[in-house]
Amino acid sequence: MRRWLPVVLALVLVAVLVFLGYQAYTAYQGLQARVAALEAQVQGQGEALRALSGRVARLEEEVFRTPAEPLSPPPAPEVPAPPAWPYVVGVLVLLLLLYLFLRLLRAPEKPKEAPEKAEEKSPSQAASPEGVEEARMLDEGAPPPPPEEPRKG
């Protein structure tokens, strides 16, 4: 039996190698079939892309041939102007206030002389140059002179 053992082992080894070779061959054939299918699919997609690019090229030619308006933003809507009367009224009120303020600064209230004091002044005092000057100064807003004390004499 020892003589047949290496032959049987060699046959089993050859049978296992043939089986593994066959399995590798069938896997290779399956892969080759898948590669062929993928190549056919890629070729079909390539043809579809070429057809689409041809259609796009024709559309581009057609688009570029047709006249079109230049691209620009739409015109801005007209905005109505605000009314001017509030500004005019504001300016007039401001001018009136400015006028009243300047008038207040320019001419403070003058105390009116009582008719009794006017009669107390003598006509010689009113006719003298000193009296005229005092009257002018009072008209311009100078404070009245201090009352004179009667002279003893």
PDB file of C-alpha atoms in Angstrom:
ATOM      1  CA  MET A   1       0.000   0.000   0.000  1.00  0.00           C
ATOM      2  CA  ARG A   2       2.882   2.228   0.402  1.00  0.00           C
ATOM      3  CA  ARG A   3       3.460   2.189  -3.268  1.00  0.00           C
ATOM      4  CA  TRP A   4       0.016   3.425  -4.125  1.00  0.00           C
ATOM      5  CA  LEU A   5      -0.101   6.121  -1.499  1.00  0.00           C
ATOM      6  CA  PRO A   6       2.049   8.698  -3.297  1.00  0.00           C
ATOM      7  CA  VAL A   7       0.157   8.039  -6.537  1.00  0.00           C
ATOM      8  CA  VAL A   8      -3.198   8.515  -4.828  1.00  0.00           C
ATOM      9  CA  LEU A   9      -1.941  11.646  -3.101  1.00  0.00           C
ATOM     10  CA  ALA A  10      -0.621  12.937  -6.401  1.00  0.00           C
ATOM     11  CA  LEU A  11      -3.995  12.233  -8.068  1.00  0.00           C
ATOM     12  CA  VAL A  12      -5.882  13.954  -5.249  1.00  0.00           C
ATOM     13  CA  LEU A  13      -3.503  16.884  -5.475  1.00  0.00           C
ATOM     14  CA  VAL A  14      -3.976  17.045  -9.256  1.00  0.00           C
ATOM     15  CA  ALA A  15      -7.752  16.794  -8.822  1.00  0.00           C
ATOM     16  CA  VAL A  16      -7.741  19.642  -6.258  1.00  0.00           C
ATOM     17  CA  LEU A  17      -5.531  21.750  -8.534  1.00  0.00           C
ATOM     18  CA  VAL A  18      -7.799  21.071 -11.544  1.00  0.00           C
ATOM     19  CA  PHE A  19     -10.849  21.977  -9.459  1.00  0.00           C
ATOM     20  CA  LEU A  20      -9.236  25.214  -8.234  1.00  0.00           C
ATOM     21  CA  GLY A  21      -8.076  26.055 -11.751  1.00  0.00           C
ATOM     22  CA  TYR A  22     -11.598  25.497 -13.060  1.00  0.00           C
ATOM     23  CA  GLN A  23     -13.021  27.757 -10.327  1.00  0.00           C
ATOM     24  CA  ALA A  24     -10.470  30.462 -11.202  1.00  0.00           C
ATOM     25  CA  TYR A  25     -11.306  30.119 -14.888  1.00  0.00           C
ATOM     26  CA  THR A  26     -15.063  30.452 -14.312  1.00  0.00           C
ATOM     27  CA  ALA A  27     -14.464  33.497 -12.034  1.00  0.00           C
ATOM     28  CA  TYR A  28     -12.290  34.996 -14.736  1.00  0.00           C
ATOM     29  CA  GLN A  29     -14.999  34.368 -17.350  1.00  0.00           C
ATOM     30  CA  GLY A  30     -17.593  35.997 -15.058  1.00  0.00           C
ATOM     31  CA  LEU A  31     -15.381  39.018 -14.544  1.00  0.00           C
ATOM     32  CA  GLN A  32     -14.719  39.221 -18.256  1.00  0.00           C
ATOM     33  CA  ALA A  33     -18.467  39.183 -18.906  1.00  0.00           C
ATOM     34  CA  ARG A  34     -19.027  41.934 -16.320  1.00  0.00           C
ATOM     35  CA  VAL A  35     -16.229  44.038 -17.852  1.00  0.00           C
ATOM     36  CA  ALA A  36     -17.758  43.578 -21.318  1.00  0.00           C
ATOM     37  CA  ALA A  37     -21.178  44.612 -19.963  1.00  0.00           C
ATOM     38  CA  LEU A  38     -19.688  47.672 -18.275  1.00  0.00           C
ATOM     39  CA  GLU A  39     -17.814  48.597 -21.457  1.00  0.00           C
ATOM     40  CA  ALA A  40     -21.054  48.326 -23.420  1.00  0.00           C
ATOM     41  CA  GLN A  41     -22.819  50.480 -20.822  1.00  0.00           C
ATOM     42  CA  VAL A  42     -20.047  53.107 -20.898  1.00  0.00           C
ATOM     43  CA  GLN A  43     -20.088  53.088 -24.692  1.00  0.00           C
ATOM     44  CA  GLY A  44     -23.884  53.582 -24.670  1.00  0.00           C
ATOM     45  CA  GLN A  45     -23.590  56.456 -22.202  1.00  0.00           C
ATOM     46  CA  GLY A  46     -20.818  57.981 -24.294  1.00  0.00           C
ATOM     47  CA  GLU A  47     -23.052  57.861 -27.381  1.00  0.00           C
ATOM     48  CA  ALA A  48     -25.915  59.398 -25.381  1.00  0.00           C
ATOM     49  CA  LEU A  49     -23.584  62.174 -24.201  1.00  0.00           C
ATOM     50  CA  ARG A  50     -22.411  62.818 -27.766  1.00  0.00           C
ATOM     51  CA  ALA A  51     -26.039  63.026 -28.903  1.00  0.00           C
ATOM     52  CA  LEU A  52     -26.868  65.408 -26.052  1.00  0.00           C
ATOM     53  CA  SER A  53     -23.833  67.565 -26.771  1.00  0.00           C
ATOM     54  CA  GLY A  54     -24.905  67.763 -30.413  1.00  0.00           C
ATOM     55  CA  ARG A  55     -28.381  68.892 -29.330  1.00  0.00           C
ATOM     56  CA  VAL A  56     -26.898  71.428 -26.909  1.00  0.00           C
ATOM     57  CA  ALA A  57     -24.630  72.776 -29.647  1.00  0.00           C
ATOM     58  CA  ARG A  58     -27.625  73.210 -31.977  1.00  0.00           C
ATOM     59  CA  LEU A  59     -29.574  74.963 -29.210  1.00  0.00           C
ATOM     60  CA  GLU A  60     -26.640  77.262 -28.468  1.00  0.00           C
ATOM     61  CA  GLU A  61     -26.375  78.189 -32.129  1.00  0.00           C
ATOM     62  CA  GLU A  62     -30.092  78.889 -32.228  1.00  0.00           C
ATOM     63  CA  VAL A  63     -29.944  80.972 -29.040  1.00  0.00           C
ATOM     64  CA  PHE A  64     -26.979  83.007 -30.253  1.00  0.00           C
ATOM     65  CA  ARG A  65     -28.661  83.652 -33.601  1.00  0.00           C
ATOM     66  CA  THR A  66     -31.842  85.098 -32.104  1.00  0.00           C
ATOM     67  CA  PRO A  67     -31.616  88.791 -31.215  1.00  0.00           C
ATOM     68  CA  ALA A  68     -32.142  89.513 -27.552  1.00  0.00           C
ATOM     69  CA  GLU A  69     -32.145  92.503 -25.285  1.00  0.00           C
ATOM     70  CA  PRO A  70     -28.911  93.109 -23.429  1.00  0.00           C
ATOM     71  CA  LEU A  71     -28.884  91.817 -19.896  1.00  0.00           C
ATOM     72  CA  SER A  72     -29.582  94.606 -17.464  1.00  0.00           C
ATOM     73  CA  PRO A  73     -31.419  94.964 -14.199  1.00  0.00           C
ATOM     74  CA  PRO A  74     -35.061  95.981 -14.383  1.00  0.00           C
ATOM     75  CA  PRO A  75     -35.710  99.720 -14.176  1.00  0.00           C
ATOM     76  CA  ALA A  76     -36.209 101.086 -10.691  1.00  0.00           C
ATOM     77  CA  PRO A  77     -39.792 101.994  -9.832  1.00  0.00           C
ATOM     78  CA  GLU A  78     -40.650 105.672  -9.676  1.00  0.00           C
ATOM     79  CA  VAL A  79     -40.764 106.897  -6.095  1.00  0.00           C
ATOM     80  CA  PRO A  80     -43.133 109.821  -5.546  1.00  0.00           C
ATOM     81  CA  ALA A  81     -41.483 112.908  -4.086  1.00  0.00           C
ATOM     82  CA  PRO A  82     -42.478 113.758  -0.525  1.00  0.00           C
ATOM     83  CA  PRO A  83     -44.684 116.838  -0.119  1.00  0.00           C
ATOM     84  CA  ALA A  84     -42.810 120.116   0.305  1.00  0.00           C
ATOM     85  CA  TRP A  85     -45.319 121.982   2.499  1.00  0.00           C
ATOM     86  CA  PRO A  86     -44.037 120.591   5.842  1.00  0.00           C
ATOM     87  CA  TYR A  87     -40.577 121.920   5.021  1.00  0.00           C
ATOM     88  CA  VAL A  88     -41.949 125.348   4.059  1.00  0.00           C
ATOM     89  CA  VAL A  89     -44.009 125.545   7.255  1.00  0.00           C
ATOM     90  CA  GLY A  90     -40.973 124.494   9.297  1.00  0.00           C
ATOM     91  CA  VAL A  91     -38.784 127.162   7.704  1.00  0.00           C
ATOM     92  CA  LEU A  92     -41.419 129.847   8.291  1.00  0.00           C
ATOM     93  CA  VAL A  93     -41.823 128.872  11.958  1.00  0.00           C
ATOM     94  CA  LEU A  94     -38.050 128.874  12.373  1.00  0.00           C
ATOM     95  CA  LEU A  95     -37.769 132.326  10.792  1.00  0.00           C
ATOM     96  CA  LEU A  96     -40.546 133.658  13.037  1.00  0.00           C
ATOM     97  CA  LEU A  97     -38.846 132.290  16.152  1.00  0.00           C
ATOM     98  CA  LEU A  98     -35.507 133.733  15.044  1.00  0.00           C
ATOM     99  CA  TYR A  99     -37.110 137.132  14.429  1.00  0.00           C
ATOM    100  CA  LEU A 100     -38.772 137.138  17.852  1.00  0.00           C
ATOM    101  CA  PHE A 101     -35.555 136.037  19.560  1.00  0.00           C
ATOM    102  CA  LEU A 102     -33.484 138.757  17.861  1.00  0.00           C
ATOM    103  CA  ARG A 103     -36.116 141.353  18.650  1.00  0.00           C
ATOM    104  CA  LEU A 104     -36.061 140.288  22.304  1.00  0.00           C
ATOM    105  CA  LEU A 105     -32.270 140.589  22.426  1.00  0.00           C
ATOM    106  CA  ARG A 106     -32.199 143.893  20.608  1.00  0.00           C
ATOM    107  CA  ALA A 107     -34.816 145.913  22.443  1.00  0.00           C
ATOM    108  CA  PRO A 108     -35.547 144.885  26.036  1.00  0.00           C
ATOM    109  CA  GLU A 109     -38.695 146.226  27.551  1.00  0.00           C
ATOM    110  CA  LYS A 110     -38.412 149.932  28.388  1.00  0.00           C
ATOM    111  CA  PRO A 111     -40.085 151.200  31.505  1.00  0.00           C
ATOM    112  CA  LYS A 112     -42.549 153.861  30.479  1.00  0.00           C
ATOM    113  CA  GLU A 113     -42.212 157.089  32.370  1.00  0.00           C
ATOM    114  CA  ALA A 114     -45.181 158.139  34.316  1.00  0.00           C
ATOM    115  CA  PRO A 115     -46.692 161.440  33.223  1.00  0.00           C
ATOM    116  CA  GLU A 116     -45.961 162.851  36.666  1.00  0.00           C
ATOM    117  CA  LYS A 117     -42.193 162.483  36.196  1.00  0.00           C
ATOM    118  CA  ALA A 118     -42.327 164.193  32.854  1.00  0.00           C
ATOM    119  CA  GLU A 119     -43.999 167.183  34.447  1.00  0.00           C
ATOM    120  CA  GLU A 120     -41.424 167.299  37.227  1.00  0.00           C
ATOM    121  CA  LYS A 121     -38.592 168.023  34.787  1.00  0.00           C
ATOM    122  CA  SER A 122     -38.083 171.626  34.215  1.00  0.00           C
ATOM    123  CA  PRO A 123     -38.191 172.966  30.672  1.00  0.00           C
ATOM    124  CA  SER A 124     -34.684 174.283  31.052  1.00  0.00           C
ATOM    125  CA  GLN A 125     -33.422 170.800  31.796  1.00  0.00           C
ATOM    126  CA  ALA A 126     -35.183 169.326  28.774  1.00  0.00           C
ATOM    127  CA  ALA A 127     -33.840 172.052  26.504  1.00  0.00           C
ATOM    128  CA  SER A 128     -30.283 171.818  27.756  1.00  0.00           C
ATOM    129  CA  PRO A 129     -27.828 169.673  25.787  1.00  0.00           C
ATOM    130  CA  GLU A 130     -27.368 167.507  28.850  1.00  0.00           C
ATOM    131  CA  GLY A 131     -31.071 166.750  29.007  1.00  0.00           C
ATOM    132  CA  VAL A 132     -31.214 165.873  25.306  1.00  0.00           C
ATOM    133  CA  GLU A 133     -28.260 163.551  25.717  1.00  0.00           C
ATOM    134  CA  GLU A 134     -29.851 161.839  28.707  1.00  0.00           C
ATOM    135  CA  ALA A 135     -33.092 161.396  26.808  1.00  0.00           C
ATOM    136  CA  ARG A 136     -31.242 159.848  23.865  1.00  0.00           C
ATOM    137  CA  MET A 137     -29.344 157.488  26.163  1.00  0.00           C
ATOM    138  CA  LEU A 138     -32.585 156.426  27.817  1.00  0.00           C
ATOM    139  CA  ASP A 139     -34.138 155.788  24.404  1.00  0.00           C
ATOM    140  CA  GLU A 140     -31.197 153.552  23.479  1.00  0.00           C
ATOM    141  CA  GLY A 141     -31.655 151.452  26.597  1.00  0.00           C
ATOM    142  CA  ALA A 142     -29.223 152.970  29.094  1.00  0.00           C
ATOM    143  CA  PRO A 143     -30.219 152.722  32.732  1.00  0.00           C
ATOM    144  CA  PRO A 144     -31.766 155.887  34.114  1.00  0.00           C
ATOM    145  CA  PRO A 145     -29.452 158.200  36.042  1.00  0.00           C
ATOM    146  CA  PRO A 146     -29.649 158.050  39.812  1.00  0.00           C
ATOM    147  CA  PRO A 147     -32.076 160.559  41.265  1.00  0.00           C
ATOM    148  CA  GLU A 148     -30.426 163.847  42.121  1.00  0.00           C
ATOM    149  CA  GLU A 149     -30.584 165.063  45.653  1.00  0.00           C
ATOM    150  CA  PRO A 150     -31.843 168.587  46.122  1.00  0.00           C
ATOM    151  CA  ARG A 151     -29.004 171.085  46.516  1.00  0.00           C
ATOM    152  CA  LYS A 152     -28.667 173.019  49.612  1.00  0.00           C
ATOM    153  CA  GLY A 153     -27.593 176.279  49.014  1.00  0.00           C
TER     154      GLY A 153
END
